[in-house]
Amino acid sequence: MDFNSFNIKVVKFGGSSLADAEHFRKVGEIIHSDPTRLFVVPSAPGKRFSGDTKVTDMLYECYNVASAGGGIEDLFARIRERYDSIIRDLGLALDLSEEYTHIKWAIGHSAGRDYAASRGEYLNGLVLAHYLGYDFIDPARYVRFFDNGTFDSETTNNLLSEELKKHENGVIPGFYGSMPNGTIKTFSRGGSDVTGSIVARAASADLYENWTDVSGFLMADPRIVDNPQGISFITYRELRELSYMGAGVLHEDAIFPVRFAGIPINIRNTNAPEDPGTIILSHTDAYDPKNIITGIAGKKGFCVITIEKAMMNAEKGFGRKVLEAIEKENISFEHLPSGIDTMSVVLNRAEIAESRERIINRICASVEPDAISVEEGLALIAVVGRGMVKSKGTAVRVFKAVAAAGINIRMIDQGSSELNIIIGVDENDFEAAMRAIYAEFVSDRGANNG
Ligand code: ASP
């Protein structure tokens, strides 16, 4: 794949990449160094240092204070200063006073929570468009939601693709769009990633670059595994399987528009633009035979309900009834390993804290099990790799590595896609198990050699 032959790239910059003038300069250099970076999606200014407050959080605070009848003068002045300091430090001839006056007035006159939050991206978009000399395109006119608040992808794609054709380049603020009645509506937190993906689809881009403050995904959590290798390529499905790990780097909903359009996403680091980052693709058959594992991710905080009943497999509707009991408490399940006469349901412990007894009672009433038990303190580890299906013995290597570390495996679930193996271990063994698996598959080849 020749990534230099692309002719349209959509580039999204996260809040930490646009937190101050110094970062704006880095962003400007990145954009101007590649003439195919035509459409730019900014977040609102993020934290400049630990302990700093994101502009979006300050805007939510403004909204809260205003709706409780308080004054927002001081708070709003601080928001204003975030932008004015960027404008000043960059030496731009841009005066946003009228915008500030209008926004402050609107927040003070019940303009709505989403409207308030969206102004972070709106103002940052105005500054960035001015700095780059790009057109400003307001997503309020093109990114649309249905009356029930869900995203209207087709109307958006039609409106936005028509509009983008009229511009040689443009800055489209992330995070918001509008409802059929014209009021502003935002995506959930981190939603500028979603806007970037929507713009990439509408622009028929060849690549969606998502610039953040890390050089892509790592094969394992660096807080657990020392200096893990970066992932060069990952498929959307693998990423879903590793979602415990991806959390925080990319908004989950950002995958759908580009996946639909077959556009790869490249996660890049604004502070290390020379790093190639991670490319997320629809599919690739290619894998490095030495790299059977794409990544390892895991999480603590699960519990397993195990239901035993003789001849369970012959009883029609057994599984449905068990799952219905859980659904009735509005809980979703994580995994469903089963045997001939046993069925286990893995659930998030925090989610069932309050409904646990009711779930057990419902299951007992509807399937009359011979025995039912709940085991606490389970951690799940997902070992994921598109190469696993083609190479023998991967599961054995996982089990051996964990056993050699003296750890007991409490649950095994090989995903039906043969893309993953999930094991459950005691929470106390979680970190040691992660390290053992990583060492078995990766660390002998040295860190960061891709
Ligand atoms: N500024 C918004 C937030 O803080 C959206 C984003 O950054 O993607 O959640």
PDB file of C-alpha atoms and ligand atoms in Angstrom, residues 12-15 42-45 54-57 60 117 120-121 174-175 187-194 251, ligand 1:
ATOM      1  CA  LYS A  12      -8.795  15.238  12.928  1.00  0.00           C
ATOM      2  CA  PHE A  13      -6.880  16.814  15.802  1.00  0.00           C
ATOM      3  CA  GLY A  14      -7.821  16.068  19.399  1.00  0.00           C
ATOM      4  CA  GLY A  15      -8.014  18.602  22.210  1.00  0.00           C
ATOM      5  CA  PRO A  42     -10.647  20.121  15.327  1.00  0.00           C
ATOM      6  CA  SER A  43     -11.705  19.342  18.904  1.00  0.00           C
ATOM      7  CA  ALA A  44     -11.976  22.092  21.508  1.00  0.00           C
ATOM      8  CA  PRO A  45      -8.745  23.073  23.321  1.00  0.00           C
ATOM      9  CA  LYS A  54     -10.661  21.275  29.073  1.00  0.00           C
ATOM     10  CA  VAL A  55     -12.639  24.069  27.436  1.00  0.00           C
ATOM     11  CA  THR A  56     -15.563  21.668  26.939  1.00  0.00           C
ATOM     12  CA  ASP A  57     -15.712  21.048  30.693  1.00  0.00           C
ATOM     13  CA  TYR A  60     -20.576  22.546  30.695  1.00  0.00           C
ATOM     14  CA  ALA A 117     -20.626  22.474  24.873  1.00  0.00           C
ATOM     15  CA  GLY A 120     -15.645  24.875  22.215  1.00  0.00           C
ATOM     16  CA  GLU A 121     -15.210  23.235  18.812  1.00  0.00           C
ATOM     17  CA  GLY A 174     -16.026  18.300  15.478  1.00  0.00           C
ATOM     18  CA  PHE A 175     -18.528  17.064  18.074  1.00  0.00           C
ATOM     19  CA  PHE A 187     -22.327  13.450  20.011  1.00  0.00           C
ATOM     20  CA  SER A 188     -21.254  11.876  23.289  1.00  0.00           C
ATOM     21  CA  ARG A 189     -17.937  12.944  24.849  1.00  0.00           C
ATOM     22  CA  GLY A 190     -14.954  12.529  22.556  1.00  0.00           C
ATOM     23  CA  GLY A 191     -17.316  12.846  19.592  1.00  0.00           C
ATOM     24  CA  SER A 192     -14.992  14.854  17.345  1.00  0.00           C
ATOM     25  CA  ASP A 193     -13.589  11.463  16.341  1.00  0.00           C
ATOM     26  CA  VAL A 194     -17.041  10.659  14.979  1.00  0.00           C
ATOM     27  CA  HIS A 251     -14.507   6.957  20.146  1.00  0.00           C
TER      28      HIS A 251
HETATM   29  N1  ASP B   1     -14.552  18.461  23.113  1.00  0.00           N
HETATM   30  C1  ASP B   1     -15.390  17.304  23.237  1.00  0.00           C
HETATM   31  C2  ASP B   1     -15.047  16.551  24.511  1.00  0.00           C
HETATM   32  O1  ASP B   1     -14.234  17.012  25.302  1.00  0.00           O
HETATM   33  C3  ASP B   1     -15.339  16.418  22.038  1.00  0.00           C
HETATM   34  C4  ASP B   1     -13.981  15.931  21.641  1.00  0.00           C
HETATM   35  O2  ASP B   1     -12.976  16.407  22.145  1.00  0.00           O
HETATM   36  O3  ASP B   1     -13.911  15.017  20.800  1.00  0.00           O
HETATM   37  O4  ASP B   1     -15.616  15.528  24.761  1.00  0.00           O
END
